[in-house]
Amino acid sequence: MAERYDCHYCKESLFGRKYVLREENPYCVKCYENLYSNSCEECKKSIGCSSRDLSYKDRHWHDDCFHCFKCSRSLVDKPFSTKDDQLLCTECYSNEYSSKCHECKKTIMPGSKKMEHKGNSWHETCFTCQHCQQPIGTKNFIHKDNSNYCVPCYEKQFAMQCIQCKKPITTGGVTYRDQPWHKDCFLCTGCKQQLSGQRFTSRDDLAYCLNCFCNLYAKKCATCTTPISGLGGSKYISFEERQWHNKCFNCKKCSISLVGRGFLTARDEIMCPECGKNV
C-alpha cells in the first residue's frame, strides 16, 4: 500500500494537487496562503503562491501594486526611493525633494556629483568662475557679490596689493595709514617681529613695537635707567631735562614717594625736604 502524502496542517491528501514545502513540511496551497502569505501594502490582499512577493524593509507588495506613489509607473526591477513610507521613482523623487542647481535651476539627480557652498548647490559643471567660466571643482575659490571666482581671477579683479611685497591680499590683512599690508609683511622696523595683534607706535612714518620704540627713542628714567614710554597713559615726572617713572620718583635717603610733593636736589640726587635740610 502506497504511503500517504498529506497537508501538514489540514491533513488532506496532496495526491495530484499543488503544494508548498516549508521547513520540509508540505502544505496545500490554501493552508499555506492562510498561514504564511504576506499582505500587500497597497491593496491589503494576500499575496498568493502564484504571485511574486516583492519586499522592502519588511513590507510586501504584489507585482502590480509595486508602483510610484506620484506617477503610478511600475517600480518592478527599477531603482526607487522612499519618502514618508511612500515609494517614488527616481524622477519623481528628484523633482520633489532633490536639490536644485543654483546656476541652471535644474534638479541635481541623486548619485550625481554636486558642489555646495553656504546652503546652495550646483551641478559640478555649473560651478564655474564668474570671470573665466572655468569649472572650479575642488580648487580654492572666493565668493563675492553672490558670485564665485577662482583665486587667480579674483586677485586680478578685486584684491588689494600689499604696499610692502606688492602681491595681492586675498585673506585677512592690515591697514596702516590707509595702506594695505599682509599680516606677515607688517613688521616692526627694529626687530622685524609681526605687529598684527599687538600694540605698536610709529616715528617718521615707520612702525615699531613698543619695546623697540622705547629702546630706540624713549627717554631713560634717571633712577632705574629703563625707558619711559609714556604710552598707554603711563605717567612720569620731568625736571631739568631729567625724567623719572612715577614709581621711581622717591627720596634718595628715606625712599618716600615725592610725586605731588615738594623736593630738594643735591647734585644728581632728589630728596624730601626733611632729608634735604641736613645736607
mmCIF file with all atom_site columns, N, CA and C in Angstrom, residues 43 50 62-63 72 89 107 119 125 133-134 136 169 185 192 199 206 229 239 276:
data_model
loop_
_atom_site.group_PDB
_atom_site.id
_atom_site.type_symbol
_atom_site.label_atom_id
_atom_site.label_alt_id
_atom_site.label_comp_id
_atom_site.label_asym_id
_atom_site.label_entity_id
_atom_site.label_seq_id
_atom_site.pdbx_PDB_ins_code
_atom_site.Cartn_x
_atom_site.Cartn_y
_atom_site.Cartn_z
_atom_site.occupancy
_atom_site.B_iso_or_equiv
_atom_site.pdbx_formal_charge
_atom_site.auth_seq_id
_atom_site.auth_comp_id
_atom_site.auth_asym_id
_atom_site.auth_atom_id
_atom_site.pdbx_PDB_model_num
ATOM 1  N N  . CYS A 1 43  ? -2.873 47.009  -1.744  1.00 0.00 ? 43  CYS A N  1
ATOM 2  C CA . CYS A 1 43  ? -4.282 46.582  -1.844  1.00 0.00 ? 43  CYS A CA 1
ATOM 3  C C  . CYS A 1 43  ? -4.770 45.842  -0.605  1.00 0.00 ? 43  CYS A C  1
ATOM 4  N N  . SER A 1 50  ? 0.876  32.071  -6.345  1.00 0.00 ? 50  SER A N  1
ATOM 5  C CA . SER A 1 50  ? 1.016  32.268  -7.787  1.00 0.00 ? 50  SER A CA 1
ATOM 6  C C  . SER A 1 50  ? 1.524  33.667  -8.132  1.00 0.00 ? 50  SER A C  1
ATOM 7  N N  . HIS A 1 62  ? 2.252  43.103  -4.184  1.00 0.00 ? 62  HIS A N  1
ATOM 8  C CA . HIS A 1 62  ? 2.094  42.369  -5.440  1.00 0.00 ? 62  HIS A CA 1
ATOM 9  C C  . HIS A 1 62  ? 2.907  43.072  -6.525  1.00 0.00 ? 62  HIS A C  1
ATOM 10 N N  . ASP A 1 63  ? 3.243  42.326  -7.580  1.00 0.00 ? 63  ASP A N  1
ATOM 11 C CA . ASP A 1 63  ? 3.911  42.951  -8.735  1.00 0.00 ? 63  ASP A CA 1
ATOM 12 C C  . ASP A 1 63  ? 3.152  44.182  -9.228  1.00 0.00 ? 63  ASP A C  1
ATOM 13 N N  . SER A 1 72  ? 2.563  56.651  -10.608 1.00 0.00 ? 72  SER A N  1
ATOM 14 C CA . SER A 1 72  ? 1.957  55.314  -10.741 1.00 0.00 ? 72  SER A CA 1
ATOM 15 C C  . SER A 1 72  ? 2.699  54.394  -11.699 1.00 0.00 ? 72  SER A C  1
ATOM 16 N N  . CYS A 1 89  ? 9.507  56.809  -7.826  1.00 0.00 ? 89  CYS A N  1
ATOM 17 C CA . CYS A 1 89  ? 10.530 56.568  -8.842  1.00 0.00 ? 89  CYS A CA 1
ATOM 18 C C  . CYS A 1 89  ? 11.601 57.646  -8.715  1.00 0.00 ? 89  CYS A C  1
ATOM 19 N N  . THR A 1 107 ? 17.151 70.114  -11.573 1.00 0.00 ? 107 THR A N  1
ATOM 20 C CA . THR A 1 107 ? 17.332 69.170  -10.472 1.00 0.00 ? 107 THR A CA 1
ATOM 21 C C  . THR A 1 107 ? 18.710 68.532  -10.521 1.00 0.00 ? 107 THR A C  1
ATOM 22 N N  . GLY A 1 119 ? 24.743 76.813  1.804   1.00 0.00 ? 119 GLY A N  1
ATOM 23 C CA . GLY A 1 119 ? 23.350 76.423  1.619   1.00 0.00 ? 119 GLY A CA 1
ATOM 24 C C  . GLY A 1 119 ? 22.895 76.289  0.182   1.00 0.00 ? 119 GLY A C  1
ATOM 25 N N  . THR A 1 125 ? 29.405 70.783  -13.273 1.00 0.00 ? 125 THR A N  1
ATOM 26 C CA . THR A 1 125 ? 29.731 71.542  -14.485 1.00 0.00 ? 125 THR A CA 1
ATOM 27 C C  . THR A 1 125 ? 29.209 72.979  -14.436 1.00 0.00 ? 125 THR A C  1
ATOM 28 N N  . GLN A 1 133 ? 34.903 81.468  -16.417 1.00 0.00 ? 133 GLN A N  1
ATOM 29 C CA . GLN A 1 133 ? 33.921 80.426  -16.732 1.00 0.00 ? 133 GLN A CA 1
ATOM 30 C C  . GLN A 1 133 ? 34.488 79.007  -16.693 1.00 0.00 ? 133 GLN A C  1
ATOM 31 N N  . GLN A 1 134 ? 35.664 78.844  -16.124 1.00 0.00 ? 134 GLN A N  1
ATOM 32 C CA . GLN A 1 134 ? 36.232 77.514  -15.985 1.00 0.00 ? 134 GLN A CA 1
ATOM 33 C C  . GLN A 1 134 ? 35.679 76.841  -14.730 1.00 0.00 ? 134 GLN A C  1
ATOM 34 N N  . ILE A 1 136 ? 35.340 75.237  -11.241 1.00 0.00 ? 136 ILE A N  1
ATOM 35 C CA . ILE A 1 136 ? 36.161 75.434  -10.049 1.00 0.00 ? 136 ILE A CA 1
ATOM 36 C C  . ILE A 1 136 ? 36.501 74.101  -9.405  1.00 0.00 ? 136 ILE A C  1
ATOM 37 N N  . ILE A 1 169 ? 46.414 90.702  -1.640  1.00 0.00 ? 169 ILE A N  1
ATOM 38 C CA . ILE A 1 169 ? 45.969 90.289  -0.305  1.00 0.00 ? 169 ILE A CA 1
ATOM 39 C C  . ILE A 1 169 ? 44.623 89.606  -0.488  1.00 0.00 ? 169 ILE A C  1
ATOM 40 N N  . CYS A 1 185 ? 53.698 90.822  6.404   1.00 0.00 ? 185 CYS A N  1
ATOM 41 C CA . CYS A 1 185 ? 54.582 91.888  5.927   1.00 0.00 ? 185 CYS A CA 1
ATOM 42 C C  . CYS A 1 185 ? 54.599 93.101  6.844   1.00 0.00 ? 185 CYS A C  1
ATOM 43 N N  . LYS A 1 192 ? 61.783 93.374  13.458  1.00 0.00 ? 192 LYS A N  1
ATOM 44 C CA . LYS A 1 192 ? 61.167 92.615  12.365  1.00 0.00 ? 192 LYS A CA 1
ATOM 45 C C  . LYS A 1 192 ? 60.125 91.602  12.849  1.00 0.00 ? 192 LYS A C  1
ATOM 46 N N  . ARG A 1 199 ? 50.134 95.923  20.334  1.00 0.00 ? 199 ARG A N  1
ATOM 47 C CA . ARG A 1 199 ? 50.245 97.383  20.330  1.00 0.00 ? 199 ARG A CA 1
ATOM 48 C C  . ARG A 1 199 ? 51.559 97.812  19.673  1.00 0.00 ? 199 ARG A C  1
ATOM 49 N N  . LEU A 1 206 ? 57.347 105.237 10.297  1.00 0.00 ? 206 LEU A N  1
ATOM 50 C CA . LEU A 1 206 ? 57.787 103.854 10.430  1.00 0.00 ? 206 LEU A CA 1
ATOM 51 C C  . LEU A 1 206 ? 57.172 103.242 11.686  1.00 0.00 ? 206 LEU A C  1
ATOM 52 N N  . SER A 1 229 ? 58.181 104.996 28.406  1.00 0.00 ? 229 SER A N  1
ATOM 53 C CA . SER A 1 229 ? 57.476 105.008 27.121  1.00 0.00 ? 229 SER A CA 1
ATOM 54 C C  . SER A 1 229 ? 56.486 106.150 27.036  1.00 0.00 ? 229 SER A C  1
ATOM 55 N N  . PHE A 1 239 ? 62.017 116.897 35.216  1.00 0.00 ? 239 PHE A N  1
ATOM 56 C CA . PHE A 1 239 ? 62.585 118.036 35.940  1.00 0.00 ? 239 PHE A CA 1
ATOM 57 C C  . PHE A 1 239 ? 64.005 118.278 35.448  1.00 0.00 ? 239 PHE A C  1
ATOM 58 N N  . GLY A 1 276 ? 66.533 116.522 53.075  1.00 0.00 ? 276 GLY A N  1
ATOM 59 C CA . GLY A 1 276 ? 67.389 117.509 52.393  1.00 0.00 ? 276 GLY A CA 1
ATOM 60 C C  . GLY A 1 276 ? 67.892 118.602 53.292  1.00 0.00 ? 276 GLY A C  1
#
